[in-house]
């Protein structure tokens, strides 16, 4: 019957988050507005509906829509999945359309709060990953290996993301996005490894800075490196390489999960980044207590902004332009770690209530994981920022 071939399911998160300060805004992820110190219902709340339609014994169609607050919001961005899946054999599966990007362990359920332990994905690791979906496809090959199951997956396509700056948000297109993921599950363990690469095809988040640097052509005479600096800031054609390792252990009573990633970036406003976390929990009946420790740090060589000629720095307009440009670069460097504790209460098999407290220490004044106001460019960062979050999550 037709009704047996079409099924509907859904999920929801009602979340309250308090984080950030007056000058340093908390980012739930890159597609969300920053929160500057108050309680927010918008950042972590979402409602999703999914339809699965079986077309033949080997072909089905999946579409998922997610309603949530975004910097840029429209119908296209609300469709998180829309793909045809073909099971070519017991070992080979092909998906074509809009799919979740298999870059990390929460790829298939990042928006489904009920499916993971915390009130929200660990910000030090997930807050700087912009790609949730790609328009393209993947192919997976699965075989038994020893006492476990091994899967190799190749994926490719393109993606659109939103990058928020001090002044405004910019739409950016990434194409192509290509990569591979290897995973192995055995008994209570799951391991994964990912390597991917992409290039920016459209969008210039640094266009405001470039416009300021180009406003007076005569500046180039006293700032000899200005032309090269402007070229360095251009985002189009910048390449990003992303690598990650993940592991998960769960017995039903105890759980342990960890992920580690490295982002190799070719853009001055985003230095290379290493991030990771480890999270553990213990379950008592329907109550789970958990904790996590996470770290994010910019690594490698940071962009050194060549200054104008010494005498030019004494001119207020030139000196101010150099100082503000350097501050914009410096405030994108990340060096922080977080410690969090939380409780999850499973009210039923489909509803969970969660609460979490975390403290993030900002090392050496590095605030690159937070959105900065114009005043924040010269403000002294706090030693740490506390984040409080509560969520009611459900599936149906």
Coordinates of C-alpha atoms in Angstrom, one line a residue:
X1 CA 0.0 0.0 0.0
X2 CA 1.1 3.6 -0.6
X3 CA 0.9 4.5 3.1
X4 CA 3.3 1.7 3.9
X5 CA 5.8 3.0 1.4
X6 CA 5.8 6.6 2.8
X7 CA 6.7 7.3 6.4
X8 CA 7.1 10.5 8.4
X9 CA 9.2 11.3 11.4
X10 CA 10.4 14.4 13.1
X11 CA 12.4 16.0 15.9
X12 CA 12.5 19.2 17.9
X13 CA 14.8 21.1 20.3
X14 CA 13.6 23.8 22.6
X15 CA 16.8 25.3 23.9
X16 CA 17.8 28.2 26.1
X17 CA 21.5 29.4 26.0
X18 CA 23.2 32.1 27.9
X19 CA 26.8 33.0 26.8
X20 CA 29.0 35.7 25.5
X21 CA 29.8 39.2 26.8
X22 CA 28.9 42.7 25.7
X23 CA 31.8 42.7 23.1
X24 CA 32.4 39.0 22.4
X25 CA 29.5 37.0 20.9
X26 CA 28.9 33.3 21.4
X27 CA 28.5 31.4 18.1
X28 CA 26.4 28.2 18.3
X29 CA 27.6 27.6 14.8
X30 CA 28.6 29.7 11.8
X31 CA 25.1 30.0 10.3
X32 CA 23.7 31.5 13.6
X33 CA 23.7 35.0 14.9
X34 CA 26.1 35.7 17.8
X35 CA 24.7 36.0 21.3
X36 CA 26.2 38.8 23.5
X37 CA 25.6 37.8 27.1
X38 CA 21.8 37.4 27.3
X39 CA 19.5 34.3 27.3
X40 CA 18.6 33.1 23.8
X41 CA 15.9 30.8 22.6
X42 CA 16.8 31.1 19.0
X43 CA 20.4 29.7 18.8
X44 CA 19.8 26.1 19.7
X45 CA 16.1 25.6 19.0
X46 CA 14.9 23.8 15.9
X47 CA 12.1 21.7 14.5
X48 CA 12.5 19.1 11.8
X49 CA 10.3 16.9 9.7
X50 CA 11.4 14.0 7.5
X51 CA 9.7 11.9 4.9
X52 CA 11.0 8.5 3.6
X53 CA 9.4 7.2 0.4
X54 CA 10.2 3.7 -0.8
X55 CA 10.0 3.7 -4.6
X56 CA 11.3 0.2 -5.3
X57 CA 13.0 -2.6 -3.3
X58 CA 16.3 -0.9 -4.0
X59 CA 15.5 2.8 -4.4
X60 CA 14.0 5.2 -1.9
X61 CA 13.7 9.0 -1.5
X62 CA 14.4 11.0 1.6
X63 CA 13.6 14.7 2.3
X64 CA 14.1 16.5 5.5
X65 CA 13.3 20.1 6.4
X66 CA 14.5 22.0 9.5
X67 CA 13.0 25.2 10.8
X68 CA 15.5 27.2 12.8
X69 CA 16.8 30.7 13.2
X70 CA 19.6 31.5 10.7
X71 CA 21.5 34.6 9.7
X72 CA 20.2 34.1 6.2
X73 CA 17.0 32.1 6.0
X74 CA 14.9 30.9 3.1
X75 CA 13.2 27.7 1.8
X76 CA 16.3 26.4 0.2
X77 CA 18.3 26.6 3.4
X78 CA 15.5 24.9 5.3
X79 CA 15.8 21.8 3.2
X80 CA 18.6 19.9 4.9
X81 CA 18.2 16.6 3.0
X82 CA 16.7 15.7 -0.4
X83 CA 18.3 12.7 -2.0
X84 CA 17.6 9.5 -3.9
X85 CA 19.2 6.4 -2.4
X86 CA 20.0 3.3 -4.5
X87 CA 21.2 0.1 -3.0
X88 CA 23.1 -1.4 -5.8
X89 CA 24.0 -4.5 -3.8
X90 CA 24.2 -5.5 -0.2
X91 CA 27.6 -3.8 0.0
X92 CA 27.1 -0.7 -2.2
X93 CA 24.8 2.3 -1.6
X94 CA 24.7 5.4 -3.7
X95 CA 23.0 8.7 -2.7
X96 CA 22.4 11.6 -5.1
X97 CA 21.0 15.0 -4.1
X98 CA 21.4 17.1 -1.0
X99 CA 23.1 15.0 1.7
X100 CA 24.6 15.4 5.1
X101 CA 28.4 16.0 4.7
X102 CA 30.1 13.1 6.4
X103 CA 32.9 15.2 8.0
X104 CA 32.3 14.3 11.7
X105 CA 30.5 11.9 14.0
X106 CA 27.3 13.9 14.3
X107 CA 27.0 14.3 10.5
X108 CA 23.7 12.5 10.2
X109 CA 22.0 14.0 13.3
X110 CA 23.7 17.3 14.1
X111 CA 20.3 19.0 14.3
X112 CA 18.7 16.3 16.3
X113 CA 19.4 17.1 19.9
X114 CA 17.8 13.9 21.2
X115 CA 20.4 11.8 19.4
X116 CA 23.4 13.1 21.3
X117 CA 24.3 13.5 24.9
X118 CA 24.9 17.2 25.4
X119 CA 22.6 20.2 25.2
X120 CA 24.4 21.2 22.0
X121 CA 27.3 20.1 19.9
X122 CA 30.7 20.9 21.6
X123 CA 31.4 24.4 20.4
X124 CA 35.2 24.2 20.4
X125 CA 35.0 21.4 17.8
X126 CA 31.7 22.0 16.0
X127 CA 31.4 25.8 16.1
X128 CA 34.0 26.3 13.3
X129 CA 32.7 23.7 10.9
X130 CA 30.6 25.6 8.4
X131 CA 29.5 22.7 6.1
X132 CA 26.4 20.8 7.2
X133 CA 25.2 19.6 3.7
X134 CA 26.4 19.3 0.2
X135 CA 24.5 19.2 -3.1
X136 CA 26.1 16.3 -4.9
X137 CA 26.2 12.7 -3.7
X138 CA 28.2 9.9 -2.2
X139 CA 28.9 6.2 -2.6
X140 CA 29.5 3.8 0.3
X141 CA 31.0 0.3 0.2
X142 CA 30.5 -1.8 3.3
X143 CA 32.0 -5.2 4.1
X144 CA 32.5 -7.4 7.2
X145 CA 36.1 -7.2 8.4
X146 CA 37.2 -9.5 11.3
X147 CA 34.5 -9.4 13.9
X148 CA 33.3 -5.9 12.8
X149 CA 32.1 -3.9 9.9
X150 CA 34.2 -1.7 7.7
X151 CA 32.8 1.1 5.5
X152 CA 34.5 3.3 2.9
X153 CA 32.6 6.4 1.6
X154 CA 33.5 8.8 -1.2
X155 CA 31.6 12.1 -1.4
X156 CA 31.5 15.2 -3.6
X157 CA 29.4 18.2 -4.5
X158 CA 29.1 21.9 -3.6
X159 CA 27.8 23.8 -0.6
X160 CA 26.7 27.3 0.4
X161 CA 27.5 28.7 3.7
X162 CA 27.1 32.0 5.6
X163 CA 30.0 33.8 7.2
X164 CA 29.2 36.6 9.7
X165 CA 31.6 39.5 10.2
X166 CA 31.6 42.5 12.5
X167 CA 29.6 44.6 10.0
X168 CA 27.4 42.1 8.1
X169 CA 26.9 38.5 6.9
X170 CA 28.2 37.1 3.5
X171 CA 27.0 34.2 1.4
X172 CA 29.8 32.0 0.3
X173 CA 29.8 29.1 -2.2
X174 CA 32.2 26.2 -1.9
X175 CA 32.9 24.1 -5.0
X176 CA 33.9 21.4 -5.4
X177 CA 33.7 19.7 -2.0
X178 CA 35.3 16.3 -2.2
X179 CA 36.5 13.8 0.4
X180 CA 36.4 10.3 1.8
X181 CA 35.5 8.7 5.1
X182 CA 36.5 5.4 6.5
X183 CA 34.7 3.9 9.5
X184 CA 34.9 0.7 11.4
X185 CA 32.5 -0.7 14.1
X186 CA 33.1 -3.6 16.3
X187 CA 31.2 -4.6 19.5
X188 CA 30.8 -1.4 21.5
X189 CA 33.3 0.7 19.5
X190 CA 33.0 2.9 16.4
X191 CA 36.0 4.6 14.7
X192 CA 36.1 7.0 11.8
X193 CA 38.6 9.0 9.8
X194 CA 37.9 11.8 7.2
X195 CA 39.9 13.7 4.7
X196 CA 38.3 16.4 2.5
X197 CA 39.1 19.5 0.5
X198 CA 37.2 22.4 -1.0
X199 CA 37.8 25.7 -2.7
X200 CA 35.8 29.0 -2.4
X201 CA 34.0 29.7 -5.7
X202 CA 32.0 32.8 -4.7
X203 CA 31.7 35.3 -1.9
X204 CA 34.1 37.9 -0.3
X205 CA 33.6 38.2 3.5
X206 CA 36.6 40.5 3.6
X207 CA 35.2 42.9 1.0
X208 CA 34.6 45.6 3.7
X209 CA 38.3 45.5 4.6
X210 CA 39.4 45.5 1.0
X211 CA 37.1 48.5 0.3
X212 CA 38.8 50.5 3.1
X213 CA 42.2 49.6 1.9
X214 CA 41.3 50.7 -1.6
X215 CA 39.5 53.9 -0.7
X216 CA 42.5 56.1 -1.4
X217 CA 44.7 55.0 -4.3
X218 CA 47.5 57.3 -3.1
X219 CA 48.0 55.1 0.0
X220 CA 49.8 52.6 -2.2
X221 CA 52.7 55.0 -2.6
X222 CA 53.5 55.0 1.1
X223 CA 52.3 51.4 1.8
X224 CA 54.3 49.4 -0.8
X225 CA 52.8 46.0 0.1
X226 CA 49.2 47.2 -0.1
X227 CA 48.4 45.6 -3.4
X228 CA 49.7 42.2 -2.2
X229 CA 47.8 42.5 1.1
X230 CA 44.5 43.2 -0.8
X231 CA 45.2 40.1 -3.0
X232 CA 45.9 38.0 0.1
X233 CA 42.5 39.0 1.7
X234 CA 40.5 37.8 -1.3
X235 CA 38.5 34.8 -0.3
X236 CA 37.6 33.4 -3.8
X237 CA 39.9 30.5 -4.8
X238 CA 41.1 30.0 -1.3
X239 CA 41.5 26.3 -0.5
X240 CA 40.5 24.6 2.8
X241 CA 41.6 21.0 3.7
X242 CA 39.9 19.3 6.6
X243 CA 41.0 16.1 8.4
X244 CA 39.3 14.4 11.4
X245 CA 39.5 11.3 13.6
X246 CA 36.7 10.1 15.8
X247 CA 36.0 7.3 18.3
X248 CA 33.0 6.3 20.3
X249 CA 32.5 3.6 22.9
X250 CA 29.1 2.8 24.5
X251 CA 27.9 0.0 26.7
X252 CA 24.5 1.4 27.7
X253 CA 25.8 2.4 31.1
X254 CA 29.1 4.0 30.2
X255 CA 30.0 6.0 27.1
X256 CA 33.2 7.7 25.8
X257 CA 33.5 9.8 22.7
X258 CA 36.3 11.8 21.2
X259 CA 37.0 13.7 18.0
X260 CA 40.1 15.5 16.7
X261 CA 40.4 17.7 13.6
X262 CA 42.8 19.8 11.7
X263 CA 41.8 22.5 9.2
X264 CA 44.5 23.7 6.8
X265 CA 43.4 27.1 5.5
X266 CA 44.7 29.4 2.8
X267 CA 43.1 32.6 4.1
X268 CA 44.6 35.2 6.5
X269 CA 41.4 35.6 8.5
X270 CA 41.3 31.9 9.3
X271 CA 44.6 30.5 10.5
X272 CA 45.1 26.7 10.5
X273 CA 43.1 25.2 13.3
X274 CA 43.4 22.1 15.6
X275 CA 40.4 21.3 17.6
X276 CA 39.1 18.3 19.6
X277 CA 37.2 17.1 22.6
X278 CA 36.8 14.1 24.9
X279 CA 33.4 13.3 26.5
X280 CA 32.4 10.7 29.0
X281 CA 29.2 9.7 30.8
X282 CA 27.6 7.4 33.3
X283 CA 23.9 6.4 33.2
X284 CA 21.8 5.7 36.2
X285 CA 18.4 4.4 35.1
X286 CA 17.0 7.3 33.1
X287 CA 19.5 9.9 34.4
X288 CA 22.9 10.4 32.6
X289 CA 25.7 12.5 34.1
X290 CA 28.4 13.6 31.7
X291 CA 31.4 15.8 31.3
X292 CA 33.6 17.0 28.5
X293 CA 36.9 18.7 27.9
X294 CA 37.6 20.5 24.6
X295 CA 40.3 22.6 23.0
X296 CA 40.6 24.7 19.9
X297 CA 43.8 26.4 18.9
X298 CA 45.1 28.2 15.8
X299 CA 48.5 26.8 14.7
X300 CA 51.2 27.3 12.2
X301 CA 52.4 30.7 10.9
X302 CA 50.0 33.6 11.5
X303 CA 49.6 36.3 8.8
X304 CA 52.0 39.1 9.4
X305 CA 50.6 42.4 8.1
X306 CA 53.4 44.4 6.4
X307 CA 53.3 48.0 7.8
X308 CA 53.4 51.2 5.7
X309 CA 56.6 53.2 5.7
X310 CA 57.6 54.5 9.1
X311 CA 56.8 58.1 8.3
X312 CA 53.4 57.1 7.0
X313 CA 52.4 55.5 10.3
X314 CA 52.6 58.9 11.9
X315 CA 49.7 60.1 9.7
X316 CA 46.6 59.4 11.8
X317 CA 44.5 58.2 8.9
X318 CA 47.2 55.7 7.7
X319 CA 48.2 54.6 11.2
X320 CA 44.5 54.1 12.2
X321 CA 43.9 52.0 9.0
X322 CA 46.9 49.8 9.7
X323 CA 46.0 49.3 13.3
X324 CA 42.3 48.5 12.6
X325 CA 43.3 46.0 9.8
X326 CA 45.9 44.3 12.1
X327 CA 43.3 44.1 14.9
X328 CA 40.8 42.4 12.5
X329 CA 43.5 39.8 11.7
X330 CA 44.6 39.3 15.3
X331 CA 41.1 38.8 16.6
X332 CA 40.5 35.7 14.3
X333 CA 43.3 33.7 16.1
X334 CA 41.8 31.0 18.4
X335 CA 43.3 29.6 21.6
X336 CA 40.8 28.3 24.1
X337 CA 39.7 25.3 26.1
X338 CA 36.4 24.4 27.8
X339 CA 35.3 22.2 30.6
X340 CA 31.6 21.3 30.8
X341 CA 29.4 19.2 33.0
X342 CA 25.7 18.3 32.4
X343 CA 22.8 16.1 33.2
X344 CA 20.4 14.4 30.8
X345 CA 17.0 13.0 32.0
X346 CA 15.2 10.7 29.6
X347 CA 11.5 11.4 30.4
X348 CA 10.5 8.7 27.9
X349 CA 11.9 6.8 25.0
X350 CA 11.3 9.9 22.8
X351 CA 11.8 12.9 25.2
X352 CA 14.8 14.1 27.0
X353 CA 15.5 17.1 29.3
X354 CA 19.1 18.3 29.5
X355 CA 21.1 21.0 31.4
X356 CA 24.7 22.0 31.0
X357 CA 27.3 24.4 32.4
X358 CA 30.7 25.0 30.8
X359 CA 33.6 27.4 31.2
X360 CA 35.8 28.5 28.3
X361 CA 39.2 29.9 29.1
X362 CA 40.6 32.4 26.6
X363 CA 44.3 32.0 26.4
X364 CA 46.6 35.0 25.5
X365 CA 43.6 37.1 24.7
X366 CA 42.8 34.9 21.7
X367 CA 39.1 35.4 20.9
X368 CA 38.8 34.1 17.3
X369 CA 36.0 31.6 18.1
X370 CA 33.8 34.5 19.3
X371 CA 32.3 37.3 17.1
X372 CA 33.8 40.6 18.1
X373 CA 32.1 44.0 18.0
X374 CA 33.9 47.0 16.7
X375 CA 34.6 48.1 20.3
X376 CA 35.8 44.5 21.0
X377 CA 38.7 44.9 18.6
X378 CA 40.5 47.0 21.2
X379 CA 38.8 45.8 24.4
X380 CA 40.6 43.5 26.8
X381 CA 39.1 40.0 26.5
X382 CA 38.0 38.3 29.8
X383 CA 40.0 35.4 31.1
X384 CA 37.0 33.1 30.7
X385 CA 33.4 33.0 29.6
X386 CA 30.7 30.8 31.1
X387 CA 27.9 29.2 29.1
X388 CA 24.7 27.9 30.5
X389 CA 22.3 25.9 28.4
X390 CA 19.1 23.9 28.9
X391 CA 17.1 22.0 26.3
X392 CA 14.0 19.9 25.9
X393 CA 14.5 17.5 23.0
X394 CA 12.1 15.0 21.4
X395 CA 11.6 12.7 18.4
X396 CA 8.5 11.3 16.9

